[in-house]
Every structure is written in structure tokens, then in C-alpha cells.
């Protein structure tokens, strides 16, 4: 079947939300970057942050047309090739990459830099959707589980050494998608328990306390109901595994994590107070957010923003500009737009009749959600700073283009009724 007219069938609601977020993102980048630049407000000035971002937005327009012009079937047919190119681009960073702020995450092309990990998310989503759309795939099968986990963890293993833990964290959202497609629930449960044990061990700074709490829970669970499987051997094995994991936390924390990662966790857990050092960013972020009140101080009127008190405000901490200048009301609007776009994509994914387009849609929604959730959690000081940008808001061409490609590939699938090939 030939592609239907994109303009007639594309979801204009999603495009309207996308365009609104991009425009609002640029307005906040403009405000946050004026505090450290000259009085020249020419928006095309490529020497200024807001000027560069405006040019990135302009280049996004032809990029959207290219994505929509390509036949929807292309993305499924060549998904593995696209994934392979993404993996090669990540591998190439170790030889040709440029190091910025201690991270080897970018390719330098003159004064322009490109971050391949931003595009690898869409490539991984396509590869995952392609693999899962095979009618023979059964995620209850251990061999299939290993194969699908390799697709997820291959880019993670290349991103972590850069080091870029923030980008690597994003890939764990694929477990939710895999669970939706039949992956046993114990994968998610195990991950959740591991995170809780990790935090508890760091908080108490004593593995024996965590082990004692775990043992108490197991004992109470064993005796509380006749419906519980009272397998004492399984409980003992579980306790041993948890004990081993808990004892390993301190080793990993002290020998694997870098010092700035340890500092951020210690501050988050209240074990250190360093408002002038590693905790300065979070502290200033919280001040900016709290100073906005309900209606905000007004656009271009934020004192924290104009004073340049919040470092990296145009990137990881861009939401502080929203909170200070637009207030609680503005924050609700931005959060509502993100939630609206994510729910809209989920709705579109559910109405797809092919597994490929449905899985890809869920990957898109998951990636947007975890970026949105973690970034705002970082700004509010309830999550350590790990460098996760806010989609369509944070400064950067790679991020903007990566998210644009991610979203519009799915909109192309939906517009052209890929389920009717």
C-alpha cells in the first residue's frame, strides 16, 4: 500500500505540543543566557548561546521534513543497520571523540560538536521494536531474554566509560517497554529492590542494618499468611544474595564511583553539607525554584537567573528559569505539556496494529518520560545531578535533533498507517 498523505493523517496535536515546548525552551534559554552575555540581543548571533540554539531550531525544520519524507517502512527495514551505525559512532568516540569537562562524548566538526548518544536512543528503540516484532519472539524464553538485553546494554556499555552515567541511565526505561511486551516482572522487581538496598546501605553506612531489616521482613512475610509460599530454602538463598549485594555497595561506591558522584550522593542523603562546593548547583537551583512563588517574577526578571547564580542554567538546570520567572503556574503549564505529549504518544501507540510501531511508540514515550522526570527531580534536589537534559528545553543541537528524530519517526509511522502495508 502506498503512503497516505502525511499532512492529512499526521497527528497535529502532538506537533502542536512539540512546537510549543521548543518555543518555550528557546525563550528560557534566551532569558538564562542574557545574564552572562552582552546587551546585543540579535537572535541570530551565533556567538551567543541563545543565537546558537535559534539556529539549531531552524535546522530542525528541514530535518523534520526529511524524517517525514522517508517512507515509514524504511525505518523497520533498515532498523538494524541504523542501530549498527549508532553503535559504531559510539565506539568511534574512544578514538576520535573530543573531551569536554572530563567526558569524551562528542565529535568535533570545527567549532560544532555532535553527541552520538542522543541519536543512539532512537536507533536502539528501532532495533528493539524490530526484534520484538518478530512473531517468534517469546520473552519468557531465557535465550530471547539474553538477546534482547544485549540490544539494550550494548550502547550502555559504550556510554558509561565516556563517562556519561546520565545518558546510560536513560536506557533502563526500556525494561518497562520489555515488561509491557512480556518480559517477566521479576526483572523490574529485582532492579527496584537493588536500588532500595543501594540507597539504604549508603544511608545507614552499615550493611548489617540493611541485612537485619531484610531478615526481619522475610521472617514476617514467612509467618504472616497461609497463602505465602513458605519455602525456607528460597528465603535463605535470597537473604544470602541480598547480604552479598549490600556488602558490595561500599566497595562499588568507594572504588567504582568517581569522587564527584560520591559527593552528590552524600549531599543528597544529608551526610555532607557543602553549599559552596559540590552542593552549590543544587542549592542555588532550589533557591531559584522557591523564589518564583505562584506567578513568578516575570519574564527576563529573575534575579537568580540574571545574577548567573545557577551554573549550567541553560542546560541541565533550565527548569529553574521556568520556576523563577514563570512561577508555580508556569511550571504546571510546562509539566502539563510534557505529560500531555507523553500520554498522546501512548494513545497513538495503543492504536497501532503492528507490534513494531507499537513498541517503538512506547520506547518514545518512555525516553521522554525518564528525561522529563529525572531532570526535574535533579532541579528540585531529590535526585543527584547526573547530567540528564530536559527535552526541547535544554541547550544543545544534538539533544534537540535527537528528540525530534525520535518523535517524528513515530509520527510518520502513525500518519502512514504502517499497520496497513
Short mmCIF file of C-alpha atoms in Angstrom, two decimals:
data_model
loop_
_atom_site.label_atom_id
_atom_site.label_comp_id
_atom_site.label_asym_id
_atom_site.label_seq_id
_atom_site.Cartn_x
_atom_site.Cartn_y
_atom_site.Cartn_z
CA UNK A 1 0.00 0.00 0.00
CA UNK A 2 1.33 3.47 -0.84
CA UNK A 3 1.93 6.03 1.87
CA UNK A 4 -1.08 8.20 2.58
CA UNK A 5 -0.75 11.98 2.63
CA UNK A 6 1.29 12.89 5.67
CA UNK A 7 -0.26 16.33 6.05
CA UNK A 8 -3.75 14.80 6.21
CA UNK A 9 -3.02 11.97 8.61
CA UNK A 10 -0.22 13.22 10.85
CA UNK A 11 -1.15 13.88 14.46
CA UNK A 12 -1.24 17.66 14.63
CA UNK A 13 -1.94 17.61 18.37
CA UNK A 14 1.48 16.06 19.03
CA UNK A 15 3.13 18.52 16.65
CA UNK A 16 1.43 21.48 18.36
CA UNK A 17 2.68 20.34 21.78
CA UNK A 18 6.16 19.69 20.36
CA UNK A 19 6.32 23.15 18.76
CA UNK A 20 5.08 24.83 21.96
CA UNK A 21 7.75 23.08 24.05
CA UNK A 22 10.52 24.03 21.59
CA UNK A 23 9.46 27.69 21.55
CA UNK A 24 9.13 27.84 25.33
CA UNK A 25 12.51 26.14 25.63
CA UNK A 26 14.18 28.78 23.47
CA UNK A 27 12.53 31.62 25.41
CA UNK A 28 14.00 30.24 28.63
CA UNK A 29 17.43 29.69 27.08
CA UNK A 30 17.31 33.29 25.87
CA UNK A 31 16.50 34.51 29.37
CA UNK A 32 19.09 32.37 31.15
CA UNK A 33 21.90 33.23 28.72
CA UNK A 34 21.29 37.01 28.73
CA UNK A 35 22.68 37.21 32.25
CA UNK A 36 26.16 36.31 31.06
CA UNK A 37 26.21 37.91 27.61
CA UNK A 38 26.35 41.37 26.14
CA UNK A 39 23.42 43.71 25.51
CA UNK A 40 23.28 42.60 21.86
CA UNK A 41 20.04 40.65 21.57
CA UNK A 42 20.23 39.75 17.89
CA UNK A 43 18.73 36.24 17.95
CA UNK A 44 20.88 35.00 15.06
CA UNK A 45 24.13 35.93 16.83
CA UNK A 46 25.95 32.58 16.74
CA UNK A 47 28.47 33.79 19.33
CA UNK A 48 25.71 33.72 21.94
CA UNK A 49 24.03 30.66 23.42
CA UNK A 50 20.53 31.79 22.50
CA UNK A 51 21.69 32.55 18.95
CA UNK A 52 23.17 29.08 18.52
CA UNK A 53 20.02 27.46 19.87
CA UNK A 54 17.88 29.52 17.48
CA UNK A 55 19.96 28.25 14.57
CA UNK A 56 19.61 24.68 15.89
CA UNK A 57 15.83 25.17 15.86
CA UNK A 58 15.91 26.47 12.29
CA UNK A 59 17.93 23.43 11.17
CA UNK A 60 15.31 21.25 12.86
CA UNK A 61 12.69 22.26 10.27
CA UNK A 62 14.37 20.59 7.25
CA UNK A 63 15.27 17.66 9.50
CA UNK A 64 11.56 17.11 10.23
CA UNK A 65 10.73 17.20 6.53
CA UNK A 66 13.45 14.63 5.81
CA UNK A 67 12.15 12.28 8.51
CA UNK A 68 8.59 12.62 7.21
CA UNK A 69 9.62 12.32 3.56
CA UNK A 70 11.27 8.92 4.07
CA UNK A 71 8.83 6.03 3.71
CA UNK A 72 7.70 4.65 7.06
CA UNK A 73 8.64 1.13 6.02
CA UNK A 74 12.28 2.23 5.70
CA UNK A 75 12.65 2.60 9.46
CA UNK A 76 11.65 -1.01 10.07
CA UNK A 77 13.51 -2.48 7.13
CA UNK A 78 16.81 -0.78 7.99
CA UNK A 79 16.42 -0.62 11.78
CA UNK A 80 19.34 -2.99 12.42
CA UNK A 81 21.57 -1.05 10.03
CA UNK A 82 20.66 2.21 11.81
CA UNK A 83 21.43 0.56 15.16
CA UNK A 84 24.78 -0.71 13.87
CA UNK A 85 25.72 2.79 12.68
CA UNK A 86 24.80 4.19 16.11
CA UNK A 87 26.97 1.60 17.86
CA UNK A 88 29.91 2.35 15.56
CA UNK A 89 29.51 6.07 16.24
CA UNK A 90 29.69 5.39 20.00
CA UNK A 91 32.75 3.19 19.56
CA UNK A 92 34.45 5.84 17.44
CA UNK A 93 34.37 8.29 20.33
CA UNK A 94 37.17 6.38 22.06
CA UNK A 95 39.46 7.20 19.12
CA UNK A 96 38.11 10.37 17.53
CA UNK A 97 36.00 11.88 20.31
CA UNK A 98 36.53 15.28 21.87
CA UNK A 99 36.81 15.55 25.65
CA UNK A 100 34.74 18.31 27.26
CA UNK A 101 34.52 18.67 31.06
CA UNK A 102 36.13 15.26 31.52
CA UNK A 103 33.68 13.48 29.21
CA UNK A 104 34.59 12.03 25.82
CA UNK A 105 31.08 12.27 24.41
CA UNK A 106 31.36 14.48 21.33
CA UNK A 107 32.69 14.60 17.79
CA UNK A 108 34.16 17.98 16.93
CA UNK A 109 33.48 19.37 13.46
CA UNK A 110 35.19 22.74 13.51
CA UNK A 111 33.52 24.73 16.27
CA UNK A 112 30.47 22.46 16.13
CA UNK A 113 30.14 19.34 18.31
CA UNK A 114 27.85 16.35 17.87
CA UNK A 115 26.87 13.91 20.64
CA UNK A 116 26.06 10.48 19.14
CA UNK A 117 24.44 9.14 22.33
CA UNK A 118 21.50 11.49 21.70
CA UNK A 119 20.77 9.76 18.39
CA UNK A 120 21.51 6.27 19.69
CA UNK A 121 18.28 6.35 21.72
CA UNK A 122 16.15 6.40 18.59
CA UNK A 123 18.36 3.77 16.95
CA UNK A 124 18.07 1.46 19.97
CA UNK A 125 14.30 1.96 20.02
CA UNK A 126 14.08 0.93 16.37
CA UNK A 127 16.27 -2.14 16.91
CA UNK A 128 14.26 -3.17 19.96
CA UNK A 129 10.97 -2.72 18.11
CA UNK A 130 12.28 -4.73 15.17
CA UNK A 131 13.46 -7.60 17.37
CA UNK A 132 10.24 -7.75 19.38
CA UNK A 133 8.04 -7.57 16.28
CA UNK A 134 9.26 -11.00 15.19
CA UNK A 135 6.26 -13.31 15.64
CA UNK A 136 8.57 -16.00 17.05
CA UNK A 137 9.78 -13.85 19.94
CA UNK A 138 8.76 -15.06 23.40
CA UNK A 139 10.31 -13.11 26.24
CA UNK A 140 9.60 -15.96 28.66
CA UNK A 141 12.43 -17.80 26.91
CA UNK A 142 15.82 -17.26 28.60
CA UNK A 143 17.76 -17.15 25.31
CA UNK A 144 15.39 -14.48 23.98
CA UNK A 145 15.81 -12.51 27.21
CA UNK A 146 19.60 -12.56 26.82
CA UNK A 147 19.38 -11.42 23.21
CA UNK A 148 17.02 -8.54 23.91
CA UNK A 149 19.09 -7.43 26.90
CA UNK A 150 22.15 -7.31 24.68
CA UNK A 151 20.38 -4.78 22.46
CA UNK A 152 19.72 -2.58 25.49
CA UNK A 153 23.07 -2.95 27.24
CA UNK A 154 25.39 -2.71 24.23
CA UNK A 155 25.03 1.10 23.95
CA UNK A 156 25.05 1.38 27.75
CA UNK A 157 28.44 -0.35 27.94
CA UNK A 158 29.82 2.12 25.38
CA UNK A 159 28.31 5.20 27.03
CA UNK A 160 29.32 4.50 30.65
CA UNK A 161 33.12 4.67 30.06
CA UNK A 162 32.87 8.09 28.39
CA UNK A 163 31.84 8.65 31.29
CA UNK A 164 28.20 9.66 30.83
CA UNK A 165 26.07 7.97 33.54
CA UNK A 166 23.11 10.26 32.79
CA UNK A 167 22.74 9.07 29.19
CA UNK A 168 23.33 5.45 30.28
CA UNK A 169 20.55 5.72 32.89
CA UNK A 170 18.00 6.54 30.16
CA UNK A 171 18.32 3.07 28.64
CA UNK A 172 16.89 1.38 31.71
CA UNK A 173 13.46 2.72 30.76
CA UNK A 174 13.44 0.05 28.04
CA UNK A 175 12.80 -2.53 30.78
CA UNK A 176 9.32 -1.05 31.22
CA UNK A 177 8.70 -1.46 27.50
CA UNK A 178 10.01 -5.03 27.63
CA UNK A 179 7.75 -5.76 30.60
CA UNK A 180 4.84 -4.44 28.54
CA UNK A 181 5.79 -6.95 25.82
CA UNK A 182 6.11 -9.97 28.11
CA UNK A 183 9.42 -9.80 29.99
CA UNK A 184 8.97 -11.48 33.41
CA UNK A 185 8.13 -8.97 36.14
CA UNK A 186 10.92 -10.13 38.41
CA UNK A 187 13.40 -8.14 36.28
CA UNK A 188 11.70 -4.90 37.29
CA UNK A 189 11.24 -6.06 40.88
CA UNK A 190 14.90 -7.04 41.16
CA UNK A 191 16.01 -3.68 39.82
CA UNK A 192 13.75 -1.81 42.23
CA UNK A 193 14.96 -3.86 45.22
CA UNK A 194 18.60 -3.31 44.19
CA UNK A 195 18.08 0.47 44.09
CA UNK A 196 16.39 0.47 47.51
CA UNK A 197 19.15 -1.68 49.06
CA UNK A 198 21.83 0.51 47.50
CA UNK A 199 20.35 3.69 48.95
CA UNK A 200 19.65 2.13 52.37
CA UNK A 201 23.21 0.81 52.66
CA UNK A 202 24.64 4.22 51.83
CA UNK A 203 22.19 5.98 54.17
CA UNK A 204 22.89 3.75 57.19
CA UNK A 205 26.54 3.22 56.23
CA UNK A 206 26.27 -0.26 57.74
CA UNK A 207 25.36 -3.36 55.69
CA UNK A 208 24.41 -5.26 58.85
CA UNK A 209 21.48 -2.90 59.48
CA UNK A 210 20.15 -3.49 55.96
CA UNK A 211 20.63 -7.25 56.30
CA UNK A 212 18.84 -7.20 59.66
CA UNK A 213 15.87 -5.29 58.19
CA UNK A 214 15.73 -7.72 55.27
CA UNK A 215 15.82 -10.74 57.57
CA UNK A 216 13.00 -9.28 59.68
CA UNK A 217 10.87 -8.67 56.57
CA UNK A 218 11.46 -12.24 55.37
CA UNK A 219 10.52 -13.69 58.77
CA UNK A 220 7.34 -11.62 59.00
CA UNK A 221 6.44 -12.49 55.43
CA UNK A 222 7.02 -16.17 56.16
CA UNK A 223 4.59 -16.30 59.08
CA UNK A 224 2.01 -13.63 58.15
CA UNK A 225 -0.25 -15.61 55.80
CA UNK A 226 -1.08 -19.15 54.84
CA UNK A 227 -1.10 -18.03 51.21
CA UNK A 228 2.60 -17.18 51.20
CA UNK A 229 4.93 -19.78 49.71
CA UNK A 230 6.82 -20.89 52.81
CA UNK A 231 9.99 -22.07 51.14
CA UNK A 232 12.67 -21.64 53.79
CA UNK A 233 15.49 -22.62 51.41
CA UNK A 234 14.49 -19.94 48.91
CA UNK A 235 14.29 -17.36 51.71
CA UNK A 236 17.79 -18.24 52.92
CA UNK A 237 19.22 -18.02 49.40
CA UNK A 238 17.52 -14.65 48.93
CA UNK A 239 18.96 -13.39 52.22
CA UNK A 240 22.46 -14.52 51.21
CA UNK A 241 22.19 -12.77 47.84
CA UNK A 242 20.93 -9.56 49.45
CA UNK A 243 23.73 -9.73 52.03
CA UNK A 244 26.35 -10.10 49.31
CA UNK A 245 24.89 -7.20 47.36
CA UNK A 246 24.72 -4.99 50.44
CA UNK A 247 28.36 -5.68 51.34
CA UNK A 248 29.41 -4.89 47.78
CA UNK A 249 27.76 -1.45 47.82
CA UNK A 250 30.52 0.25 49.80
CA UNK A 251 33.21 -1.24 47.55
CA UNK A 252 31.42 -0.06 44.40
CA UNK A 253 30.72 3.34 45.94
CA UNK A 254 34.33 3.90 47.02
CA UNK A 255 36.20 2.27 44.14
CA UNK A 256 33.97 2.49 41.07
CA UNK A 257 32.17 5.81 41.52
CA UNK A 258 34.15 8.98 40.86
CA UNK A 259 34.58 11.50 43.68
CA UNK A 260 32.00 13.97 42.33
CA UNK A 261 29.44 11.15 42.11
CA UNK A 262 30.15 10.18 45.73
CA UNK A 263 29.85 13.80 46.83
CA UNK A 264 26.47 14.22 45.14
CA UNK A 265 25.06 11.07 46.76
CA UNK A 266 26.38 12.10 50.18
CA UNK A 267 24.79 15.54 49.88
CA UNK A 268 21.50 14.04 48.69
CA UNK A 269 21.48 11.66 51.68
CA UNK A 270 22.30 14.52 54.06
CA UNK A 271 25.71 13.10 55.02
CA UNK A 272 27.55 16.20 53.79
CA UNK A 273 26.67 19.88 53.64
CA UNK A 274 28.72 21.69 51.03
CA UNK A 275 26.82 24.71 49.79
CA UNK A 276 29.91 26.32 48.27
CA UNK A 277 31.35 23.23 46.62
CA UNK A 278 29.70 20.22 45.06
CA UNK A 279 26.31 21.15 46.55
CA UNK A 280 26.35 24.69 45.19
CA UNK A 281 24.43 23.88 41.99
CA UNK A 282 21.59 22.11 43.77
CA UNK A 283 21.38 24.74 46.50
CA UNK A 284 21.17 27.62 44.03
CA UNK A 285 18.67 25.65 41.97
CA UNK A 286 16.38 25.22 44.97
CA UNK A 287 16.68 28.93 45.81
CA UNK A 288 15.72 29.90 42.25
CA UNK A 289 12.75 27.50 42.21
CA UNK A 290 11.49 28.70 45.60
CA UNK A 291 11.85 32.39 44.76
CA UNK A 292 9.37 32.24 41.88
CA UNK A 293 6.27 31.97 44.02
CA UNK A 294 2.95 31.25 42.36
CA UNK A 295 3.05 33.67 39.41
CA UNK A 296 6.82 34.13 39.08
CA UNK A 297 8.91 37.29 38.92
CA UNK A 298 8.14 37.89 35.26
CA UNK A 299 9.91 37.01 32.04
CA UNK A 300 13.51 38.29 31.99
CA UNK A 301 13.07 39.47 35.59
CA UNK A 302 14.52 36.55 37.53
CA UNK A 303 17.18 37.77 39.97
CA UNK A 304 18.83 34.36 40.35
CA UNK A 305 18.79 33.95 36.58
CA UNK A 306 20.06 37.44 35.80
CA UNK A 307 22.70 37.17 38.51
CA UNK A 308 24.06 33.97 36.99
CA UNK A 309 23.89 32.20 40.35
CA UNK A 310 22.73 28.85 38.93
CA UNK A 311 25.57 27.15 36.99
CA UNK A 312 24.67 25.38 33.72
CA UNK A 313 21.26 27.04 33.88
CA UNK A 314 20.78 26.87 30.12
CA UNK A 315 21.40 23.09 30.08
CA UNK A 316 20.67 20.75 32.99
CA UNK A 317 19.08 23.44 35.19
CA UNK A 318 16.93 25.20 32.59
CA UNK A 319 13.77 24.40 34.56
CA UNK A 320 14.92 26.80 37.31
CA UNK A 321 14.35 29.67 34.85
CA UNK A 322 10.78 28.46 34.32
CA UNK A 323 10.18 28.25 38.06
CA UNK A 324 11.70 31.63 38.93
CA UNK A 325 10.28 33.73 36.11
CA UNK A 326 7.02 31.92 35.39
CA UNK A 327 6.33 30.66 38.91
CA UNK A 328 4.37 27.63 40.04
CA UNK A 329 1.71 28.36 37.44
CA UNK A 330 4.28 28.28 34.63
CA UNK A 331 5.75 25.05 35.98
CA UNK A 332 2.32 23.44 35.92
CA UNK A 333 1.87 24.51 32.30
CA UNK A 334 5.25 23.06 31.24
CA UNK A 335 4.74 19.84 33.20
CA UNK A 336 1.23 19.56 31.74
CA UNK A 337 2.59 19.90 28.20
CA UNK A 338 5.15 17.16 28.77
CA UNK A 339 2.60 14.84 30.33
CA UNK A 340 0.18 15.64 27.53
CA UNK A 341 2.74 14.77 24.83
CA UNK A 342 3.74 11.52 26.58
CA UNK A 343 0.12 10.43 27.07
CA UNK A 344 -0.69 11.36 23.47
CA UNK A 345 2.16 9.18 22.19
CA UNK A 346 0.99 6.30 24.38
CA UNK A 347 -2.53 6.72 22.98
CA UNK A 348 -1.19 6.66 19.42
CA UNK A 349 0.96 3.62 20.24
CA UNK A 350 -2.04 1.72 21.55
CA UNK A 351 -3.99 2.25 18.36
CA UNK A 352 -1.23 0.80 16.17
CA UNK A 353 -1.96 -2.62 14.71
CA UNK A 354 1.63 -3.70 14.16
CA UNK A 355 3.89 -4.65 17.00
CA UNK A 356 6.82 -2.76 15.52
CA UNK A 357 5.15 0.65 15.56
CA UNK A 358 3.52 -0.01 18.94
CA UNK A 359 6.77 -0.98 20.64
CA UNK A 360 8.60 1.96 19.08
CA UNK A 361 5.88 4.32 20.30
CA UNK A 362 6.24 3.03 23.85
CA UNK A 363 10.01 3.49 23.62
CA UNK A 364 9.49 7.12 22.58
CA UNK A 365 7.10 7.77 25.46
CA UNK A 366 9.44 6.07 27.94
CA UNK A 367 12.51 8.03 26.86
CA UNK A 368 10.67 11.35 27.06
CA UNK A 369 9.26 10.46 30.47
CA UNK A 370 12.52 9.45 32.13
CA UNK A 371 14.30 12.55 30.79
CA UNK A 372 11.49 14.79 31.99
CA UNK A 373 11.17 13.10 35.39
CA UNK A 374 14.87 12.82 36.24
CA UNK A 375 15.72 16.36 35.11
CA UNK A 376 13.03 17.99 37.24
CA UNK A 377 13.95 15.71 40.16
CA UNK A 378 17.56 16.93 39.84
CA UNK A 379 16.44 20.57 39.82
CA UNK A 380 14.33 20.03 42.96
CA UNK A 381 17.22 18.32 44.75
CA UNK A 382 15.53 14.93 45.17
CA UNK A 383 17.85 13.20 42.69
CA UNK A 384 21.62 13.53 42.29
CA UNK A 385 22.89 15.67 39.42
CA UNK A 386 23.90 13.28 36.64
CA UNK A 387 23.53 15.40 33.51
CA UNK A 388 20.12 14.47 32.11
CA UNK A 389 18.76 17.29 29.88
CA UNK A 390 15.14 18.42 29.73
CA UNK A 391 13.78 17.54 26.26
CA UNK A 392 13.26 20.53 23.92
CA UNK A 393 14.31 22.94 26.70
CA UNK A 394 17.97 22.28 27.49
CA UNK A 395 20.53 23.92 25.23
CA UNK A 396 22.17 21.77 22.56
CA UNK A 397 21.72 20.84 18.94
CA UNK A 398 22.35 17.12 19.41
CA UNK A 399 19.68 16.83 22.09
CA UNK A 400 17.10 18.84 20.16
CA UNK A 401 17.69 16.92 16.93
CA UNK A 402 17.83 13.56 18.70
CA UNK A 403 14.46 14.09 20.39
CA UNK A 404 12.98 15.49 17.17
CA UNK A 405 14.03 12.44 15.16
CA UNK A 406 12.78 10.15 17.93
CA UNK A 407 9.31 11.74 17.97
CA UNK A 408 8.80 12.36 14.26
CA UNK A 409 9.78 8.84 13.19
CA UNK A 410 6.85 7.63 15.26
CA UNK A 411 4.53 10.33 13.93
CA UNK A 412 5.49 9.24 10.43
CA UNK A 413 4.60 5.64 11.29
CA UNK A 414 1.25 6.70 12.68
CA UNK A 415 0.45 9.06 9.79
CA UNK A 416 1.13 6.47 7.14
CA UNK A 417 -0.76 3.64 8.77
CA UNK A 418 2.21 1.25 8.83
CA UNK A 419 -0.19 -1.38 10.09
CA UNK A 420 -1.80 -1.46 6.60
CA UNK A 421 1.22 -2.36 4.49
#
